[in-house]
mmCIF file of C-alpha atoms and ligand atoms in Angstrom:
data_model
loop_
_atom_site.group_PDB
_atom_site.id
_atom_site.type_symbol
_atom_site.label_atom_id
_atom_site.label_comp_id
_atom_site.label_asym_id
_atom_site.label_seq_id
_atom_site.Cartn_x
_atom_site.Cartn_y
_atom_site.Cartn_z
ATOM 1 C CA MET A 124 -13.679 -18.115 -26.917
ATOM 2 C CA PHE A 125 -15.563 -14.666 -26.315
ATOM 3 C CA GLY A 126 -15.496 -13.574 -22.773
ATOM 4 C CA GLN A 127 -13.113 -15.985 -21.683
ATOM 5 C CA GLY A 128 -11.085 -13.097 -20.095
ATOM 6 C CA ILE A 129 -14.597 -11.909 -18.150
ATOM 7 C CA VAL A 130 -15.336 -15.297 -16.886
ATOM 8 C CA LYS A 131 -12.105 -15.544 -15.641
ATOM 9 C CA GLY A 132 -12.115 -12.582 -13.569
ATOM 10 C CA LEU A 133 -15.092 -13.356 -11.985
ATOM 11 C CA TRP A 134 -13.461 -16.585 -10.916
ATOM 12 C CA VAL A 135 -11.162 -14.768 -9.341
ATOM 13 C CA THR A 136 -13.532 -12.908 -7.782
ATOM 14 C CA PHE A 137 -15.724 -15.834 -6.685
ATOM 15 C CA LYS A 138 -13.077 -17.399 -5.131
ATOM 16 C CA HIS A 139 -12.243 -14.759 -2.712
ATOM 17 C CA PHE A 140 -15.883 -14.525 -1.934
ATOM 18 C CA ILE A 141 -16.266 -18.329 -1.297
ATOM 19 C CA ALA A 142 -13.191 -18.018 1.112
ATOM 20 C CA THR A 143 -14.284 -15.091 3.224
ATOM 21 C CA TYR A 144 -16.735 -17.600 4.176
ATOM 22 C CA THR A 145 -14.825 -20.999 4.264
ATOM 23 C CA ALA A 146 -12.243 -18.858 6.870
ATOM 24 C CA ASP A 147 -15.249 -17.954 9.068
ATOM 25 C CA VAL A 148 -16.619 -21.670 8.933
ATOM 26 C CA ARG A 149 -12.608 -22.831 9.869
ATOM 27 C CA ARG A 150 -12.845 -20.333 12.936
ATOM 28 C CA GLY A 151 -16.156 -20.948 13.428
ATOM 29 C CA THR A 152 -18.436 -17.717 14.104
ATOM 30 C CA GLU A 153 -15.777 -16.564 16.552
ATOM 31 C CA GLN A 154 -15.014 -13.696 13.792
ATOM 32 C CA TYR A 155 -18.178 -12.143 14.467
ATOM 33 C CA LEU A 156 -18.379 -12.705 18.146
ATOM 34 C CA GLY A 157 -14.788 -10.783 18.346
ATOM 35 C CA SER A 158 -12.350 -13.042 20.146
ATOM 36 C CA THR A 159 -10.588 -14.292 16.727
ATOM 37 C CA LEU A 160 -10.849 -10.932 15.321
ATOM 38 C CA ALA A 161 -9.391 -9.061 18.075
ATOM 39 C CA ASP A 162 -6.726 -11.699 18.851
ATOM 40 C CA THR A 163 -5.378 -11.640 14.783
ATOM 41 C CA PRO A 164 -3.294 -9.476 14.195
ATOM 42 C CA PHE A 165 -4.732 -6.225 11.933
ATOM 43 C CA GLU A 166 -1.243 -6.485 9.525
ATOM 44 C CA VAL A 167 -1.922 -10.695 9.440
ATOM 45 C CA ARG A 168 -5.550 -10.197 8.570
ATOM 46 C CA GLN A 169 -5.038 -7.482 5.482
ATOM 47 C CA GLY A 170 -1.673 -9.273 4.657
ATOM 48 C CA THR A 171 -0.911 -10.944 1.410
ATOM 49 C CA LYS A 172 -1.535 -14.738 2.813
ATOM 50 C CA ALA A 173 -4.517 -13.547 4.164
ATOM 51 C CA LYS A 174 -7.320 -15.296 2.345
ATOM 52 C CA GLY A 175 -10.808 -14.109 1.981
ATOM 53 C CA ILE A 176 -12.922 -10.465 1.786
ATOM 54 C CA PHE A 177 -11.922 -8.433 4.510
ATOM 55 C CA THR A 178 -13.472 -5.180 5.883
ATOM 56 C CA VAL A 179 -11.303 -2.383 7.702
ATOM 57 C CA GLN A 180 -13.703 -1.079 10.497
ATOM 58 C CA TYR A 181 -12.618 1.854 10.672
ATOM 59 C CA PRO A 182 -12.177 4.414 12.345
ATOM 60 C CA GLU A 183 -11.541 1.476 15.238
ATOM 61 C CA GLU A 184 -9.367 0.219 12.670
ATOM 62 C CA LYS A 185 -6.568 2.126 10.405
ATOM 63 C CA LEU A 186 -4.595 0.772 7.094
ATOM 64 C CA ALA A 187 -0.901 1.600 8.047
ATOM 65 C CA VAL A 188 0.471 3.886 5.763
ATOM 66 C CA PRO A 189 3.802 3.194 3.875
ATOM 67 C CA GLU A 190 6.659 5.925 4.690
ATOM 68 C CA ARG A 191 6.174 7.684 1.336
ATOM 69 C CA PHE A 192 2.748 8.979 2.240
ATOM 70 C CA ARG A 193 2.246 12.181 2.011
ATOM 71 C CA PHE A 194 -0.819 14.621 3.744
ATOM 72 C CA ILE A 195 -0.501 18.182 4.331
ATOM 73 C CA PRO A 196 2.963 19.741 5.576
ATOM 74 C CA PHE A 197 4.492 20.216 9.070
ATOM 75 C CA LEU A 198 7.558 22.396 9.808
ATOM 76 C CA VAL A 199 10.229 20.411 11.825
ATOM 77 C CA VAL A 200 11.865 22.216 14.819
ATOM 78 C CA GLU A 201 14.190 20.869 16.950
ATOM 79 C CA ASN A 202 13.394 18.493 19.565
ATOM 80 C CA TYR A 203 12.068 20.281 22.963
ATOM 81 C CA ASP A 204 14.506 18.350 24.821
ATOM 82 C CA HIS A 205 17.579 19.784 22.501
ATOM 83 C CA PRO A 206 20.516 21.388 24.927
ATOM 84 C CA GLU A 207 21.379 24.201 22.514
ATOM 85 C CA ARG A 208 18.388 25.239 20.424
ATOM 86 C CA PRO A 209 15.243 23.739 21.799
ATOM 87 C CA GLY A 210 12.284 24.285 19.936
ATOM 88 C CA HIS A 211 14.424 25.999 17.415
ATOM 89 C CA ASP A 212 12.494 26.540 13.473
ATOM 90 C CA TRP A 213 14.527 24.506 10.917
ATOM 91 C CA CYS A 214 13.255 27.139 8.456
ATOM 92 C CA THR A 215 15.153 29.822 7.230
ATOM 93 C CA SER A 216 12.091 31.626 5.839
ATOM 94 C CA CYS A 217 13.984 31.877 2.723
ATOM 95 C CA GLY A 218 10.717 31.606 0.976
ATOM 96 C CA ILE A 219 11.541 28.647 -1.729
ATOM 97 C CA CYS A 220 8.137 26.221 -0.581
ATOM 98 C CA ALA A 221 6.133 29.525 -1.128
ATOM 99 C CA LYS A 222 7.481 30.304 -4.317
ATOM 100 C CA VAL A 223 7.543 26.615 -5.813
ATOM 101 C CA CYS A 224 3.719 25.575 -4.384
ATOM 102 C CA PRO A 225 1.435 25.314 -7.653
ATOM 103 C CA PRO A 226 -1.968 26.281 -5.236
ATOM 104 C CA GLN A 227 0.054 29.218 -3.173
ATOM 105 C CA CYS A 228 -1.277 28.687 -0.303
ATOM 106 C CA ILE A 229 1.470 29.058 1.963
ATOM 107 C CA TRP A 230 2.490 32.593 3.365
ATOM 108 C CA ILE A 231 5.632 33.195 5.540
ATOM 109 C CA VAL A 232 6.731 36.179 7.525
ATOM 110 C CA ARG A 233 10.204 36.555 7.938
ATOM 111 C CA GLY A 234 11.648 37.252 11.559
ATOM 112 C CA GLU A 235 13.293 39.765 12.408
ATOM 113 C CA ASP A 236 15.936 41.416 14.911
ATOM 114 C CA PRO A 237 13.626 43.529 17.491
ATOM 115 C CA GLN A 238 16.627 45.773 17.902
ATOM 116 C CA THR A 239 18.417 46.053 14.503
ATOM 117 C CA LYS A 240 15.045 45.567 12.760
ATOM 118 C CA ARG A 241 16.686 42.932 10.464
ATOM 119 C CA PRO A 242 15.880 40.049 8.691
ATOM 120 C CA ILE A 243 17.073 36.962 10.913
ATOM 121 C CA PRO A 244 16.648 33.645 9.214
ATOM 122 C CA GLU A 245 13.966 32.016 10.914
ATOM 123 C CA PRO A 246 9.762 32.747 9.931
ATOM 124 C CA GLN A 247 8.240 35.124 12.645
ATOM 125 C CA ALA A 248 4.733 33.588 11.057
ATOM 126 C CA PHE A 249 4.185 30.352 8.503
ATOM 127 C CA PHE A 250 1.067 29.836 7.390
ATOM 128 C CA ILE A 251 -0.485 27.119 4.889
ATOM 129 C CA ASP A 252 -4.254 26.326 4.211
ATOM 130 C CA ILE A 253 -4.581 22.866 3.947
ATOM 131 C CA ASP A 254 -8.069 23.582 2.541
ATOM 132 C CA ILE A 255 -6.130 24.599 -0.280
ATOM 133 C CA CYS A 256 -2.810 22.197 -0.171
ATOM 134 C CA MET A 257 -3.220 19.641 -2.664
ATOM 135 C CA ASN A 258 -0.672 17.196 -1.133
ATOM 136 C CA CYS A 259 1.585 17.502 -3.997
ATOM 137 C CA GLY A 260 5.040 18.139 -2.119
ATOM 138 C CA LEU A 261 6.825 20.030 -3.736
ATOM 139 C CA CYS A 262 7.331 22.300 -0.819
ATOM 140 C CA ALA A 263 8.952 19.442 1.100
ATOM 141 C CA GLU A 264 11.019 18.564 -2.403
ATOM 142 C CA PHE A 265 12.611 21.867 -2.939
ATOM 143 C CA CYS A 266 13.502 22.306 1.006
ATOM 144 C CA PRO A 267 17.568 23.292 0.927
ATOM 145 C CA PHE A 268 17.188 22.787 4.723
ATOM 146 C CA ASP A 269 15.132 19.678 5.361
ATOM 147 C CA ALA A 270 12.658 22.065 6.934
ATOM 148 C CA ILE A 271 9.458 21.163 5.722
ATOM 149 C CA LYS A 272 7.905 17.576 5.323
ATOM 150 C CA MET A 273 5.297 15.694 4.413
ATOM 151 C CA ASP A 274 2.938 14.002 7.541
ATOM 152 C CA HIS A 275 1.475 10.878 7.605
ATOM 153 C CA ASP A 276 -1.846 12.665 9.820
ATOM 154 C CA TYR A 277 -4.861 12.537 6.891
ATOM 155 C CA GLU A 278 -7.923 12.607 9.788
ATOM 156 C CA LEU A 279 -8.054 16.721 9.329
ATOM 157 C CA ALA A 280 -12.324 17.136 9.032
ATOM 158 C CA SER A 281 -13.950 19.632 10.824
ATOM 159 C CA TYR A 282 -16.789 21.050 10.777
ATOM 160 C CA ASP A 283 -15.764 24.696 10.273
ATOM 161 C CA ARG A 284 -14.560 25.668 6.690
ATOM 162 C CA THR A 285 -12.707 29.020 7.613
ATOM 163 C CA ALA A 286 -9.691 29.550 10.277
ATOM 164 C CA ASN A 287 -10.122 26.340 11.642
ATOM 165 C CA HIS A 288 -8.271 25.132 8.063
ATOM 166 C CA ILE A 289 -5.304 27.736 7.812
ATOM 167 C CA TYR A 290 -2.428 26.268 9.804
ATOM 168 C CA ASP A 291 -0.370 28.568 11.396
ATOM 169 C CA LYS A 292 3.272 28.071 12.465
ATOM 170 C CA ALA A 293 1.964 26.490 16.005
ATOM 171 C CA LYS A 294 -0.106 24.146 14.673
ATOM 172 C CA LEU A 295 2.625 23.254 11.923
ATOM 173 C CA SER A 296 5.837 22.716 13.884
ATOM 174 C CA LYS A 297 6.696 19.213 15.161
ATOM 175 C CA GLU A 298 9.766 17.953 16.855
ATOM 176 C CA PHE A 299 12.423 16.596 14.780
ATOM 177 C CA ARG A 300 12.281 13.264 16.367
ATOM 178 C CA TYR A 301 8.379 12.948 15.082
ATOM 179 C CA TRP A 302 9.884 12.701 11.544
ATOM 180 C CA GLN A 303 11.968 10.099 12.200
ATOM 181 C CA THR A 304 9.104 8.023 13.826
ATOM 182 C CA ILE A 305 7.481 8.360 11.049
ATOM 183 C CA ALA A 306 10.116 8.152 7.941
ATOM 184 C CA PRO A 307 13.255 6.857 9.288
ATOM 185 C CA THR A 308 14.627 5.778 6.350
ATOM 186 C CA THR A 309 14.486 9.262 4.696
ATOM 187 C CA ALA A 310 15.181 10.759 8.068
ATOM 188 C CA ALA A 311 18.318 8.503 7.930
ATOM 189 C CA GLU A 312 19.247 9.469 3.988
ATOM 190 C CA GLU A 313 18.410 13.270 5.074
ATOM 191 C CA ALA A 314 20.627 13.242 7.970
ATOM 192 C CA GLU A 315 23.542 11.381 5.789
ATOM 193 C CA ALA A 316 22.903 13.887 2.752
ATOM 194 C CA ARG A 317 23.711 16.258 5.808
ATOM 195 C CA GLY A 318 26.474 14.478 7.493
ATOM 196 C CA GLY A 319 25.342 14.507 10.885
ATOM 197 C CA TRP A 320 21.403 14.391 12.360
ATOM 198 C CA GLU A 321 21.436 18.443 13.216
ATOM 199 C CA HIS A 322 19.903 21.281 11.058
ATOM 200 C CA SER A 323 22.697 22.225 8.123
ATOM 201 C CA ASP A 324 23.477 25.045 9.787
ATOM 202 C CA VAL A 325 24.594 23.675 13.541
ATOM 203 C CA ILE A 326 26.516 20.754 10.986
ATOM 204 C CA LYS A 327 28.475 24.412 9.234
ATOM 205 C CA GLU A 328 29.115 26.051 12.589
ATOM 206 C CA ARG A 329 30.675 23.025 14.640
ATOM 207 C CA LYS A 330 32.439 22.088 11.276
ATOM 208 C CA LYS A 331 34.157 25.633 10.858
ATOM 209 C CA ALA A 332 34.476 25.857 14.782
ATOM 210 C CA GLU A 333 36.448 22.370 14.706
ATOM 211 C CA ALA A 334 38.789 23.718 12.293
ATOM 212 C CA SER A 335 39.978 26.778 13.876
ATOM 213 C CA ALA A 336 40.435 25.146 16.798
ATOM 214 C CA ALA A 337 42.211 22.724 14.461
ATOM 215 C CA LYS A 338 44.501 25.442 12.817
ATOM 216 C CA ALA A 339 45.478 26.739 16.523
ATOM 217 C CA GLY A 340 46.177 23.409 17.596
ATOM 218 C CA GLY A 341 48.608 23.608 14.913
ATOM 219 C CA ALA A 342 49.929 27.109 15.319
ATOM 220 C CA ALA A 343 51.003 26.638 18.993
ATOM 221 C CA ARG A 344 52.336 23.245 18.430
ATOM 222 C CA GLY A 345 54.243 25.227 15.698
ATOM 223 C CA ALA A 346 55.233 27.904 17.850
ATOM 224 C CA ALA A 347 56.399 25.627 20.929
ATOM 225 C CA GLY A 348 58.554 23.990 18.683
ATOM 226 C CA GLY A 349 60.361 26.778 17.371
ATOM 227 C CA ALA A 350 61.318 27.999 21.104
ATOM 228 C CA ALA A 351 62.501 24.788 21.486
ATOM 229 C CA GLN A 352 64.867 24.779 18.845
ATOM 230 C CA ARG A 353 65.902 28.745 19.678
ATOM 231 C CA PRO A 354 69.076 30.304 21.505
ATOM 232 C CA ARG A 355 68.717 31.165 24.912
ATOM 233 C CA GLY A 356 68.666 34.934 24.523
ATOM 234 C CA GLN A 357 66.012 34.596 21.737
ATOM 235 C CA ALA A 358 63.842 32.859 24.509
ATOM 236 C CA ALA A 359 64.138 35.578 26.758
ATOM 237 C CA ALA A 360 63.198 38.305 23.981
ATOM 238 C CA THR A 361 60.388 35.798 22.926
ATOM 239 C CA SER A 362 58.914 35.887 26.360
ATOM 240 C CA GLU A 363 59.124 39.395 27.301
ATOM 241 C CA ALA A 364 57.195 39.897 23.910
ATOM 242 C CA ALA A 365 54.880 37.689 25.874
ATOM 243 C CA ALA A 366 54.749 39.346 28.165
ATOM 244 C CA GLY A 367 53.563 42.231 26.213
ATOM 245 C CA GLN A 368 51.165 40.455 24.705
ATOM 246 C CA ALA A 369 49.388 39.774 28.233
ATOM 247 C CA ALA A 370 49.500 43.056 28.680
ATOM 248 C CA ASP A 371 48.011 43.756 26.102
ATOM 249 C CA ALA A 372 45.280 40.593 26.635
ATOM 250 C CA PRO A 373 41.512 41.450 28.226
ATOM 251 C CA LYS A 374 41.254 43.076 31.149
ATOM 252 C CA PRO A 375 39.134 40.866 33.717
ATOM 253 C CA GLU A 376 36.397 43.344 33.019
ATOM 254 C CA ALA A 377 35.916 41.874 29.590
ATOM 255 C CA ALA A 378 36.174 38.579 31.271
ATOM 256 C CA ASP A 379 33.832 39.874 33.343
ATOM 257 C CA ASP A 380 31.559 40.880 30.394
ATOM 258 C CA ALA A 381 31.880 37.717 28.581
ATOM 259 C CA ALA A 382 30.899 35.112 31.475
ATOM 260 C CA ALA A 383 27.721 37.772 31.988
ATOM 261 C CA ALA A 384 27.176 37.242 28.550
ATOM 262 C CA ALA A 385 27.161 33.928 28.691
ATOM 263 C CA GLU A 386 25.342 33.391 31.373
ATOM 264 C CA LYS A 387 22.383 35.674 29.363
ATOM 265 C CA ALA A 388 22.803 33.490 26.535
ATOM 266 C CA LYS A 389 22.464 30.301 28.639
ATOM 267 C CA ALA A 390 19.051 31.831 30.379
ATOM 268 C CA GLU A 391 17.736 32.718 26.941
ATOM 269 C CA ARG A 392 18.692 29.234 25.927
ATOM 270 C CA LEU A 393 16.395 27.915 28.886
ATOM 271 C CA ALA A 394 13.869 30.244 28.239
ATOM 272 C CA LYS A 395 12.504 29.407 25.254
ATOM 273 C CA ARG A 396 13.339 25.639 26.217
ATOM 274 C CA GLU A 397 10.456 26.547 29.136
ATOM 275 C CA ALA A 398 8.396 27.931 25.997
ATOM 276 C CA ALA A 399 8.734 25.247 23.529
ATOM 277 C CA LEU A 400 7.663 22.420 25.912
ATOM 278 C CA ALA A 401 4.914 24.937 26.994
ATOM 279 C CA ARG A 402 3.252 25.506 23.209
ATOM 280 C CA LYS A 403 4.162 21.257 23.071
ATOM 281 C CA ARG A 404 1.827 20.825 26.439
ATOM 282 C CA ALA A 405 -0.925 23.308 25.113
ATOM 283 C CA ARG A 406 -0.880 21.739 21.967
ATOM 284 C CA GLU A 407 -1.372 17.977 23.040
ATOM 285 C CA GLN A 408 -4.116 19.539 25.548
ATOM 286 C CA GLY A 409 -5.948 21.261 22.836
ATOM 287 C CA GLY A 410 -5.991 17.523 20.677
ATOM 288 C CA GLN A 411 -7.456 15.683 23.690
HETATM 289 S S1 SF4 B 511 11.865 26.095 1.880
HETATM 290 FE FE1 SF4 B 511 12.451 25.422 3.225
HETATM 291 S S2 SF4 B 511 13.553 26.630 4.670
HETATM 292 FE FE2 SF4 B 511 12.391 28.038 2.923
HETATM 293 S S3 SF4 B 511 10.910 28.808 3.848
HETATM 294 FE FE3 SF4 B 511 10.101 26.946 3.031
HETATM 295 S S4 SF4 B 511 10.381 25.519 4.655
HETATM 296 FE FE4 SF4 B 511 11.323 27.339 5.103
HETATM 297 S S1 SF4 B 512 2.273 19.665 -0.368
HETATM 298 FE FE1 SF4 B 512 2.287 21.003 -2.113
HETATM 299 S S2 SF4 B 512 -0.076 22.046 -2.742
HETATM 300 FE FE2 SF4 B 512 0.508 21.346 -0.440
HETATM 301 S S3 SF4 B 512 1.887 23.076 0.480
HETATM 302 FE FE3 SF4 B 512 2.990 22.320 -0.285
HETATM 303 S S4 SF4 B 512 3.686 22.379 -2.439
HETATM 304 FE FE4 SF4 B 512 1.876 23.702 -1.957
#
């Protein structure tokens, strides 16, 4: 019959309309007086089993966004309480994200060593113009270091359309644990692909160190086994050779230098950690 589909569609709408009021009658007028509204969890009222038409009381109420939701990108940095690299950028300033960004709204200044002036794998500055960003997520898709991710924060409106919407590195940086909180499944999948929860460089370095330690251990075991099988005369010769090597071994001053360097590195790490925590505190105070 002509118009049957329209009638069916309108019937569905009408049922929802009626259900809104029958639900109110069932619960009395409490919904408008507040108590039931406040007591019923938001997820239940907005769930698939809920009846009627509901209005989200934004901004007091907000719909939960799905894990894959994406808005403005943010930069992942090491957790501020990380023992070795607190607040360290995961970004290596390779520039891939800036290259693939369709509206070209990413600017990166590569970091350089203050002494040698050679480039180092971390960004000195990183800017995203959030008014131009179209939330496509390509930067996050292409980043080979999982260093840029799409944020869930969508309340970014302000009255200033100039510098306020050009986010710098400090504004863009967020701890790795934030990414784990907003996207637990994706973060776990990425960690599995990297071979651990940390930055791929850290994982690579650790694997290298473990491999050389295993190699050194194997060589030492081999040498010990050989010495045990050698006749006494040869063993004496070996011990003389070992004594010669010991004479060539680093002198105590060299050991002192190494200890001083280790101390210096530790102090630098602590200073970095303090600076990262101070930045975090400043950001939190700024956001309040
Ligand atoms: S692609 Fe990743 S690592 Fe490379 S510059 Fe962009 S955020 Fe940094
Ligand atoms: S989300 Fe898309 S538009 Fe926005 S910075 Fe990334 S690549 Fe550029």
